[in-house]
Tab-separated table of C-alpha atoms in Angstrom:
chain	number	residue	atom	x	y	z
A	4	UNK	CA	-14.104	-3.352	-2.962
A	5	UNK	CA	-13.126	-5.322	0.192
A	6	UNK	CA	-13.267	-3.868	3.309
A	7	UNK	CA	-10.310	-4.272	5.826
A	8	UNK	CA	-10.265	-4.971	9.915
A	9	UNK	CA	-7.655	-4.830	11.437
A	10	UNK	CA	-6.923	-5.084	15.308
A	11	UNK	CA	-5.589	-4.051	17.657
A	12	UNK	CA	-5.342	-0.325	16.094
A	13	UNK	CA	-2.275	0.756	18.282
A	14	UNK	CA	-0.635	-0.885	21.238
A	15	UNK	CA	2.570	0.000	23.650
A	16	UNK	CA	4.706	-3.270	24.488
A	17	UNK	CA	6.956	-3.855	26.357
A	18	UNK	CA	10.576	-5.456	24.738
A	19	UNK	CA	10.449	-9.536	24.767
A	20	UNK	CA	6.941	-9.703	24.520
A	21	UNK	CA	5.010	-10.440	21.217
A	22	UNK	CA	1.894	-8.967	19.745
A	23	UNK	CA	-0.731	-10.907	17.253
A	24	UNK	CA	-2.534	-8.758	15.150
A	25	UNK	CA	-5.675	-9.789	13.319
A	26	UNK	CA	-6.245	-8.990	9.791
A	27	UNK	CA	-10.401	-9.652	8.859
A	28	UNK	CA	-11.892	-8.997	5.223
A	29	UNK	CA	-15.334	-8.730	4.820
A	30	UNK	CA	-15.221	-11.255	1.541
A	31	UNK	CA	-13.164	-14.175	0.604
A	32	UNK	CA	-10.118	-13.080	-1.216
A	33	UNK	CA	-6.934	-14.404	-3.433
A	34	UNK	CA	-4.300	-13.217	-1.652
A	35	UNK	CA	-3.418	-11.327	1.907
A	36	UNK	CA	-0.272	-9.902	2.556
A	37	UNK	CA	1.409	-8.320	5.505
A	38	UNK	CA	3.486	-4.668	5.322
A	39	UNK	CA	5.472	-2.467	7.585
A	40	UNK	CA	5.408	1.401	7.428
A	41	UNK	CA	7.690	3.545	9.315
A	42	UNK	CA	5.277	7.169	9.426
A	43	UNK	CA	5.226	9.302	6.135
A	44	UNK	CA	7.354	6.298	4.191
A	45	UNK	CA	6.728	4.008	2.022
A	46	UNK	CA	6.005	0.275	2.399
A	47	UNK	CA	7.757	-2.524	2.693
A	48	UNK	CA	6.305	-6.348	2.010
A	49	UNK	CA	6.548	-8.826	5.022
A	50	UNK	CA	5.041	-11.619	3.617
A	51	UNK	CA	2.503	-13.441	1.950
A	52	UNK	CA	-0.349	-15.070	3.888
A	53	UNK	CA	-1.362	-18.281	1.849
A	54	UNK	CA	-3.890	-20.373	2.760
A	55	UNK	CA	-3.278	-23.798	4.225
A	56	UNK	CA	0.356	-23.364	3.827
A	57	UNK	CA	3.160	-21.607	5.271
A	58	UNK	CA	3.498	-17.816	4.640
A	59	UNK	CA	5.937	-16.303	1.873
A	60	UNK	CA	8.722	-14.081	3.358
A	61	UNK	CA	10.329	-11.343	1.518
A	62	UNK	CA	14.057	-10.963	2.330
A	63	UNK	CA	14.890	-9.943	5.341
A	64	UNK	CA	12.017	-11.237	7.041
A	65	UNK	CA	11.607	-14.657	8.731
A	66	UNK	CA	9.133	-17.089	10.144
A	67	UNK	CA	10.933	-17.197	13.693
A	68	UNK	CA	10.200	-13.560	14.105
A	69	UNK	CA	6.957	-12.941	11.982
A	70	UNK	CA	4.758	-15.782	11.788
A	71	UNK	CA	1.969	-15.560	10.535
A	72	UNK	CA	-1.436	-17.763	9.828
A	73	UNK	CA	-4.513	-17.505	7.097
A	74	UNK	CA	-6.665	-20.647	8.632
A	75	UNK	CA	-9.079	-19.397	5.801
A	76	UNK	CA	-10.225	-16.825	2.911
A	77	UNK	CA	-10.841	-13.929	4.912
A	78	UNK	CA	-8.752	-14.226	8.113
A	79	UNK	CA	-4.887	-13.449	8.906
A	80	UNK	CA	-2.741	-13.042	11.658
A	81	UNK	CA	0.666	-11.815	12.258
A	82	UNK	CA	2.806	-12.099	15.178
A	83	UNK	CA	5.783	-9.738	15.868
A	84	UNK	CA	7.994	-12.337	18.216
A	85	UNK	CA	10.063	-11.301	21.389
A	86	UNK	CA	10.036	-7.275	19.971
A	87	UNK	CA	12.693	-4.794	20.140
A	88	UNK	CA	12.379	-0.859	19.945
A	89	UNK	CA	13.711	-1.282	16.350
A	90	UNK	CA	10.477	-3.389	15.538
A	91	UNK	CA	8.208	-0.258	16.112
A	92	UNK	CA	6.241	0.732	13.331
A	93	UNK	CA	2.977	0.596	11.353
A	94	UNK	CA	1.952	-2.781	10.107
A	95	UNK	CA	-0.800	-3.095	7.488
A	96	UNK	CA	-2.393	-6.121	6.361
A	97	UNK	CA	-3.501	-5.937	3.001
A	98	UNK	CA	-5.738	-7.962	0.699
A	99	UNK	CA	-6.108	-8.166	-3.034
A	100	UNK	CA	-9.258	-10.854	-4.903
A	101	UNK	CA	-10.451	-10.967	-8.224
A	102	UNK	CA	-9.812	-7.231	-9.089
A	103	UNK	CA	-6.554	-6.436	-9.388
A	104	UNK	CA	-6.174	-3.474	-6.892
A	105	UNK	CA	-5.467	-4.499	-3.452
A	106	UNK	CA	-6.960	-3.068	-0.209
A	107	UNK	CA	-5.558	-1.719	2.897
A	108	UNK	CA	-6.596	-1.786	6.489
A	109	UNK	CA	-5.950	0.917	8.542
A	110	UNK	CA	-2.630	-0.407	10.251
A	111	UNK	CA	-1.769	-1.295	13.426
A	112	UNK	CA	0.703	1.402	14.799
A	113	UNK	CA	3.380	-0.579	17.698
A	114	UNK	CA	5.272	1.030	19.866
A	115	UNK	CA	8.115	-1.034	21.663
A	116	UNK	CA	8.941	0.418	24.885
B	16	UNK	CA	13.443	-6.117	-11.344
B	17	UNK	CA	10.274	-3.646	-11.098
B	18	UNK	CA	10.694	-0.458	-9.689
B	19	UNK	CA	8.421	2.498	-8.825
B	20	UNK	CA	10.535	6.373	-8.287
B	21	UNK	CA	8.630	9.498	-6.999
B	22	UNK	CA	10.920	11.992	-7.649
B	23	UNK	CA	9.159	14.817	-5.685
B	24	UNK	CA	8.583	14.299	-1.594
B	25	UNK	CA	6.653	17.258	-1.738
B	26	UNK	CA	4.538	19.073	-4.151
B	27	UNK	CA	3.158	22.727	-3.037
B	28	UNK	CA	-0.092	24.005	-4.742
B	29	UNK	CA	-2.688	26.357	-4.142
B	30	UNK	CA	-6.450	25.617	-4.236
B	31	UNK	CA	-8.122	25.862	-7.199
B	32	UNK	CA	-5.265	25.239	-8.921
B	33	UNK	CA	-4.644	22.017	-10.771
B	34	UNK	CA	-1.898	19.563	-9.124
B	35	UNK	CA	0.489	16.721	-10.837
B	36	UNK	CA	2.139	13.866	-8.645
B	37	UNK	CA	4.801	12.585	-11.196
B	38	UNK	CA	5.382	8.696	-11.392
B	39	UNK	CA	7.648	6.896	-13.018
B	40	UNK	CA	7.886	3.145	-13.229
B	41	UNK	CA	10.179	-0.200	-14.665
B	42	UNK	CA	8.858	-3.167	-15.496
B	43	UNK	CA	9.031	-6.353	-17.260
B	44	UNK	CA	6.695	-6.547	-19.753
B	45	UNK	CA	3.229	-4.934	-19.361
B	46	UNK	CA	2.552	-3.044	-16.470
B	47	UNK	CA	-0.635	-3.058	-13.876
B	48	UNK	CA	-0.420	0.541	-12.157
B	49	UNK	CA	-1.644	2.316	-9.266
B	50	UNK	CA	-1.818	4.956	-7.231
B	51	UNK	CA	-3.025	5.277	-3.405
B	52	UNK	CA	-4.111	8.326	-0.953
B	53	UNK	CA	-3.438	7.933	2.960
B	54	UNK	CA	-4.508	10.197	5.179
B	55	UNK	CA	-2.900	10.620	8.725
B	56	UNK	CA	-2.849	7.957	10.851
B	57	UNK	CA	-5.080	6.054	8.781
B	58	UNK	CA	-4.517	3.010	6.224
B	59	UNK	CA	-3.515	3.501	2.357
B	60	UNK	CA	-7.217	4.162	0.035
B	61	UNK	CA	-6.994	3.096	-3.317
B	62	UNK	CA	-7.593	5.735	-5.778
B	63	UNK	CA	-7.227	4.351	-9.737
B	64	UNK	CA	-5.572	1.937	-11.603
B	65	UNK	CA	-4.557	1.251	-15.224
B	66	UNK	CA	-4.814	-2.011	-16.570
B	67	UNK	CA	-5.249	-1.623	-20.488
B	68	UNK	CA	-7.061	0.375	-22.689
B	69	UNK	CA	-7.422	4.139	-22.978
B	70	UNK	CA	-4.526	5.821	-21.316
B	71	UNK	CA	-6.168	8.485	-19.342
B	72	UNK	CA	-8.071	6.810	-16.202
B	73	UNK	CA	-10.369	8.746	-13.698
B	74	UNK	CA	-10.443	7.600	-9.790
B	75	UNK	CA	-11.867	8.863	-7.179
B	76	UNK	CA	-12.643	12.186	-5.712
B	77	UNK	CA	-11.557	13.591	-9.066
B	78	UNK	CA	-8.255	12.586	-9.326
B	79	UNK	CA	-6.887	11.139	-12.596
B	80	UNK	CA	-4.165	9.504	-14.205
B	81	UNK	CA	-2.425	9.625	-17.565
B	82	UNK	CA	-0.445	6.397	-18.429
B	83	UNK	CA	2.746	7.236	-21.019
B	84	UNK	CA	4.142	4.115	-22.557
B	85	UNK	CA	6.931	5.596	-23.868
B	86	UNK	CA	7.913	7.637	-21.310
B	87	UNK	CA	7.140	5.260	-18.667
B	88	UNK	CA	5.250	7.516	-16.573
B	89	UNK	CA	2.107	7.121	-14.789
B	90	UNK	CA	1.466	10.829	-13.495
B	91	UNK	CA	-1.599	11.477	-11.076
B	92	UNK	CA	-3.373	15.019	-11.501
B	93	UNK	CA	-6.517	16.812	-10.507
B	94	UNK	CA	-7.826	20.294	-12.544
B	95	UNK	CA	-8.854	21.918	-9.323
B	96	UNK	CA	-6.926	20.860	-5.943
B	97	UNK	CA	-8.765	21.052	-2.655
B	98	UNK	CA	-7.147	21.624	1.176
B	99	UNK	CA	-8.758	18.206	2.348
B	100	UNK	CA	-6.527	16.540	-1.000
B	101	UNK	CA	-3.377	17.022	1.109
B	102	UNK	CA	-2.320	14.116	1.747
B	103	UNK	CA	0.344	11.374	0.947
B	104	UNK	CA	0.077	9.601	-2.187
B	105	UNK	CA	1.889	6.647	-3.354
B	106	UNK	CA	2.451	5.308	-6.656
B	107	UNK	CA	2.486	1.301	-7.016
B	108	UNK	CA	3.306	-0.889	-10.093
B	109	UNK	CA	2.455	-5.049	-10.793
B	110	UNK	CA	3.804	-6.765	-13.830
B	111	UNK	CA	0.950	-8.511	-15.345
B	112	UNK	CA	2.358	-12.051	-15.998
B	113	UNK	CA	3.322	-14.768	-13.448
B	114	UNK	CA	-0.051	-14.870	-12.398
B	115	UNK	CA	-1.493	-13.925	-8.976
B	116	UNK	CA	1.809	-13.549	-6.896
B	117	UNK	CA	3.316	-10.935	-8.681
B	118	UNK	CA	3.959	-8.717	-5.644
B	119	UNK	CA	2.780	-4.932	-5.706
B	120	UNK	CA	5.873	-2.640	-5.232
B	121	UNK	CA	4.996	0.974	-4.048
B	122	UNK	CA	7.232	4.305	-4.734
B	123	UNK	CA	8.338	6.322	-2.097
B	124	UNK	CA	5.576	8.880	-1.675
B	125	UNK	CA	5.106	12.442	-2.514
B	126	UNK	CA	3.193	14.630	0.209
B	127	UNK	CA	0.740	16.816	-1.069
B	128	UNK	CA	0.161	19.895	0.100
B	129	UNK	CA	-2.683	22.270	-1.074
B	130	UNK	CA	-2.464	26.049	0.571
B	131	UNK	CA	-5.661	27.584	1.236
Protein backbone atom coordinates (compact mmCIF):
# COMPACT_ATOMS: atom_id res chain seq x y z
CA UNK A 1 0.00 0.00 0.00
CA UNK A 2 1.10 3.64 -0.55
CA UNK A 3 1.22 5.88 2.06
CA UNK A 4 -0.28 9.46 1.67
CA UNK A 5 1.12 13.17 2.93
CA UNK A 6 -0.65 15.61 2.67
CA UNK A 7 -0.11 19.31 3.91
CA UNK A 8 -1.13 21.66 5.25
CA UNK A 9 -3.76 19.49 7.43
CA UNK A 10 -6.24 22.46 8.04
CA UNK A 11 -5.90 26.15 7.39
CA UNK A 12 -8.32 29.43 7.89
CA UNK A 13 -8.03 31.94 4.79
CA UNK A 14 -9.03 34.69 4.26
CA UNK A 15 -11.46 35.34 0.80
CA UNK A 16 -9.12 36.35 -2.40
CA UNK A 17 -6.30 34.60 -1.23
CA UNK A 18 -5.20 31.09 -2.52
CA UNK A 19 -3.89 28.06 -0.75
CA UNK A 20 -1.38 25.24 -2.36
CA UNK A 21 -1.65 22.08 -0.86
CA UNK A 22 0.95 19.37 -1.24
CA UNK A 23 0.07 15.89 -1.95
CA UNK A 24 3.51 13.39 -1.23
CA UNK A 25 3.41 9.44 -1.73
CA UNK A 26 5.91 7.48 -0.32
CA UNK A 27 6.35 5.37 -3.85
CA UNK A 28 6.06 6.23 -7.43
CA UNK A 29 2.57 5.76 -8.59
CA UNK A 30 0.18 5.62 -11.92
CA UNK A 31 -2.11 8.03 -11.23
CA UNK A 32 -2.93 10.99 -8.49
CA UNK A 33 -6.06 12.60 -8.32
CA UNK A 34 -7.50 15.48 -6.41
CA UNK A 35 -11.20 15.32 -4.41
CA UNK A 36 -13.41 17.59 -2.44
CA UNK A 37 -15.50 16.45 0.60
CA UNK A 38 -18.01 18.54 2.24
CA UNK A 39 -18.03 16.63 6.16
CA UNK A 40 -20.00 13.25 6.41
CA UNK A 41 -20.56 13.30 2.28
CA UNK A 42 -19.36 11.74 -0.26
CA UNK A 43 -16.65 12.69 -2.79
CA UNK A 44 -16.45 14.44 -5.59
CA UNK A 45 -13.38 14.18 -8.37
CA UNK A 46 -11.45 17.50 -9.10
CA UNK A 47 -9.09 16.33 -11.35
CA UNK A 48 -6.50 14.23 -12.54
CA UNK A 49 -2.83 15.02 -11.82
CA UNK A 50 -0.80 13.64 -14.89
CA UNK A 51 2.59 13.81 -15.14
CA UNK A 52 4.35 16.22 -17.47
CA UNK A 53 1.11 17.39 -18.76
CA UNK A 54 -1.72 19.44 -17.84
CA UNK A 55 -4.22 18.09 -15.23
CA UNK A 56 -7.70 16.43 -16.24
CA UNK A 57 -10.75 18.39 -14.92
CA UNK A 58 -14.00 16.83 -14.20
CA UNK A 59 -16.97 19.11 -15.03
CA UNK A 60 -17.42 21.80 -13.20
CA UNK A 61 -13.99 22.30 -12.32
CA UNK A 62 -11.36 24.43 -14.13
CA UNK A 63 -7.70 25.15 -14.45
CA UNK A 64 -8.17 29.02 -13.67
CA UNK A 65 -9.46 28.12 -10.28
CA UNK A 66 -7.75 24.69 -9.44
CA UNK A 67 -4.50 24.26 -10.91
CA UNK A 68 -2.71 21.88 -10.17
CA UNK A 69 1.02 20.31 -10.88
CA UNK A 70 2.64 16.52 -10.66
CA UNK A 71 6.46 17.67 -11.61
CA UNK A 72 6.98 13.84 -10.91
CA UNK A 73 5.76 10.20 -9.69
CA UNK A 74 5.18 10.90 -6.23
CA UNK A 75 4.49 14.66 -5.88
CA UNK A 76 1.19 16.87 -6.46
CA UNK A 77 -0.04 20.09 -5.76
CA UNK A 78 -3.28 21.82 -5.88
CA UNK A 79 -4.08 25.35 -5.66
CA UNK A 80 -7.57 26.68 -4.66
CA UNK A 81 -7.31 30.34 -6.58
CA UNK A 82 -8.72 33.73 -5.16
CA UNK A 83 -11.25 31.48 -2.57
CA UNK A 84 -14.69 32.18 -1.58
CA UNK A 85 -16.63 30.87 1.60
CA UNK A 86 -18.38 28.50 -0.88
CA UNK A 87 -14.86 26.89 -1.63
CA UNK A 88 -14.61 25.57 2.04
CA UNK A 89 -14.29 22.05 2.38
CA UNK A 90 -12.12 18.92 2.70
CA UNK A 91 -9.78 18.25 -0.15
CA UNK A 92 -8.08 14.86 -0.46
CA UNK A 93 -5.45 13.95 -2.75
CA UNK A 94 -5.53 10.52 -3.66
CA UNK A 95 -3.23 8.06 -5.41
CA UNK A 96 -3.78 4.75 -7.09
CA UNK A 97 -0.27 2.42 -8.81
CA UNK A 98 -0.11 -0.93 -9.91
CA UNK A 99 -2.88 -2.34 -7.57
CA UNK A 100 -5.99 -1.33 -8.38
CA UNK A 101 -7.27 0.22 -5.05
CA UNK A 102 -6.39 3.75 -4.61
CA UNK A 103 -5.15 5.49 -1.41
CA UNK A 104 -6.21 8.44 0.49
CA UNK A 105 -4.43 11.07 2.46
CA UNK A 106 -5.89 12.43 5.28
CA UNK A 107 -7.38 15.72 3.66
CA UNK A 108 -6.77 19.05 4.02
CA UNK A 109 -9.86 20.65 5.80
CA UNK A 110 -10.17 24.84 4.44
CA UNK A 111 -12.01 27.14 5.93
CA UNK A 112 -12.69 30.48 3.94
CA UNK A 113 -13.32 33.24 6.21
CA UNK B 1 -22.63 5.88 -17.03
CA UNK B 2 -21.38 4.04 -13.68
CA UNK B 3 -23.09 4.63 -10.67
CA UNK B 4 -22.67 3.59 -7.01
CA UNK B 5 -26.33 4.02 -4.52
CA UNK B 6 -26.19 3.47 -0.68
CA UNK B 7 -29.54 3.31 0.10
CA UNK B 8 -29.17 3.48 3.94
CA UNK B 9 -27.38 6.86 5.59
CA UNK B 10 -27.49 5.12 8.67
CA UNK B 11 -27.41 1.64 9.89
CA UNK B 12 -28.02 1.05 13.86
CA UNK B 13 -26.56 -2.20 15.42
CA UNK B 14 -25.61 -3.45 18.61
CA UNK B 15 -22.23 -5.03 19.49
CA UNK B 16 -21.79 -8.38 19.03
CA UNK B 17 -24.17 -8.41 16.62
CA UNK B 18 -23.38 -8.90 12.96
CA UNK B 19 -23.81 -5.63 10.64
CA UNK B 20 -24.61 -5.31 6.64
CA UNK B 21 -23.81 -1.96 4.68
CA UNK B 22 -25.89 -2.63 1.44
CA UNK B 23 -24.28 -1.54 -1.98
CA UNK B 24 -25.52 -1.46 -5.06
CA UNK B 25 -23.72 -0.58 -8.25
CA UNK B 26 -24.10 0.07 -12.48
CA UNK B 27 -21.64 -0.48 -14.69
CA UNK B 28 -20.49 -1.11 -18.10
CA UNK B 29 -19.16 -4.24 -18.43
CA UNK B 30 -17.17 -5.87 -15.57
CA UNK B 31 -16.92 -4.18 -12.50
CA UNK B 32 -13.71 -3.38 -10.07
CA UNK B 33 -15.40 -2.73 -6.51
CA UNK B 34 -14.65 -1.25 -3.30
CA UNK B 35 -15.43 -0.26 -0.21
CA UNK B 36 -13.66 2.40 2.24
CA UNK B 37 -13.83 3.23 6.21
CA UNK B 38 -13.15 6.99 7.38
CA UNK B 39 -12.96 7.83 10.61
CA UNK B 40 -13.57 11.49 11.89
CA UNK B 41 -11.61 14.01 10.69
CA UNK B 42 -9.32 11.72 9.14
CA UNK B 43 -8.77 10.55 5.34
CA UNK B 44 -10.83 7.56 3.60
CA UNK B 45 -8.83 3.75 4.58
CA UNK B 46 -9.28 1.25 2.13
CA UNK B 47 -10.87 -1.80 3.38
CA UNK B 48 -11.42 -4.68 0.35
CA UNK B 49 -11.91 -4.92 -3.07
CA UNK B 50 -13.27 -7.39 -5.65
CA UNK B 51 -11.63 -7.83 -8.76
CA UNK B 52 -12.50 -11.48 -10.03
CA UNK B 53 -12.71 -14.69 -8.69
CA UNK B 54 -14.54 -16.06 -5.66
CA UNK B 55 -17.35 -13.76 -4.74
CA UNK B 56 -16.98 -13.48 -1.07
CA UNK B 57 -13.75 -11.22 -0.24
CA UNK B 58 -12.33 -10.60 3.35
CA UNK B 59 -10.64 -6.99 4.22
CA UNK B 60 -9.53 -5.72 6.97
CA UNK B 61 -10.34 -5.65 10.59
CA UNK B 62 -12.83 -8.40 9.78
CA UNK B 63 -14.99 -6.88 7.53
CA UNK B 64 -16.13 -8.70 4.36
CA UNK B 65 -17.82 -8.44 1.24
CA UNK B 66 -20.14 -10.57 -0.87
CA UNK B 67 -20.18 -9.60 -4.63
CA UNK B 68 -23.85 -10.60 -6.40
CA UNK B 69 -23.65 -10.50 -10.14
CA UNK B 70 -27.02 -10.75 -10.67
CA UNK B 71 -28.26 -8.64 -8.29
CA UNK B 72 -25.67 -6.11 -8.69
CA UNK B 73 -24.86 -5.74 -5.19
CA UNK B 74 -21.68 -5.52 -3.45
CA UNK B 75 -22.86 -5.65 0.35
CA UNK B 76 -20.14 -5.11 3.19
CA UNK B 77 -20.77 -7.17 6.54
CA UNK B 78 -18.98 -8.19 9.68
CA UNK B 79 -20.36 -11.41 12.07
CA UNK B 80 -19.60 -9.52 15.23
CA UNK B 81 -19.69 -5.49 15.12
CA UNK B 82 -17.49 -3.55 17.48
CA UNK B 83 -18.11 0.31 19.00
CA UNK B 84 -14.66 1.46 17.45
CA UNK B 85 -16.39 0.02 13.72
CA UNK B 86 -18.63 3.12 13.78
CA UNK B 87 -17.72 4.88 11.32
CA UNK B 88 -18.56 6.09 7.70
CA UNK B 89 -18.18 3.73 4.99
CA UNK B 90 -18.32 4.30 1.38
CA UNK B 91 -18.88 2.06 -1.39
CA UNK B 92 -16.82 2.79 -4.77
CA UNK B 93 -17.07 1.08 -8.22
CA UNK B 94 -14.30 1.15 -11.52
CA UNK B 95 -15.22 -0.41 -14.79
CA UNK B 96 -12.37 -2.54 -15.72
CA UNK B 97 -11.73 -1.57 -19.40
CA UNK B 98 -10.37 1.74 -20.82
CA UNK B 99 -7.35 1.15 -19.07
CA UNK B 100 -5.84 3.19 -16.21
CA UNK B 101 -8.15 6.36 -16.30
CA UNK B 102 -11.23 4.85 -15.62
CA UNK B 103 -12.18 7.17 -12.75
CA UNK B 104 -13.32 5.63 -9.28
CA UNK B 105 -16.91 6.84 -8.48
CA UNK B 106 -17.88 6.54 -4.71
CA UNK B 107 -21.66 6.11 -3.25
CA UNK B 108 -22.97 8.35 -0.91
CA UNK B 109 -22.05 6.82 2.44
CA UNK B 110 -23.83 4.99 5.09
CA UNK B 111 -22.80 5.90 8.83
CA UNK B 112 -22.36 3.15 10.99
CA UNK B 113 -23.28 3.11 14.20
CA UNK B 114 -22.60 0.22 16.72
CA UNK B 115 -24.42 0.77 20.39
CA UNK B 116 -22.53 -0.49 23.20
Amino acid sequence: SAVISQKPSRDICQRGTSLTIQCQVDSQVTMMFWYRQQPGQSLTLIATANQGSEATYESGFVIDKFPISRPNLTFSTLTVSNMSPEDSSIYLCSARGQGLEAFFGQGTRLTVV
Amino acid sequence: AQSVAQPEDQVNVAEGNPLTVKCTYSVSGNPYLFWYVQYPNRGLQFLLKYITGDNLVKGSYGFEAEFNKSQTSFHLKKPSALVSDSALYFCAVRANYGGATNKLIFGTGTLLAVQP
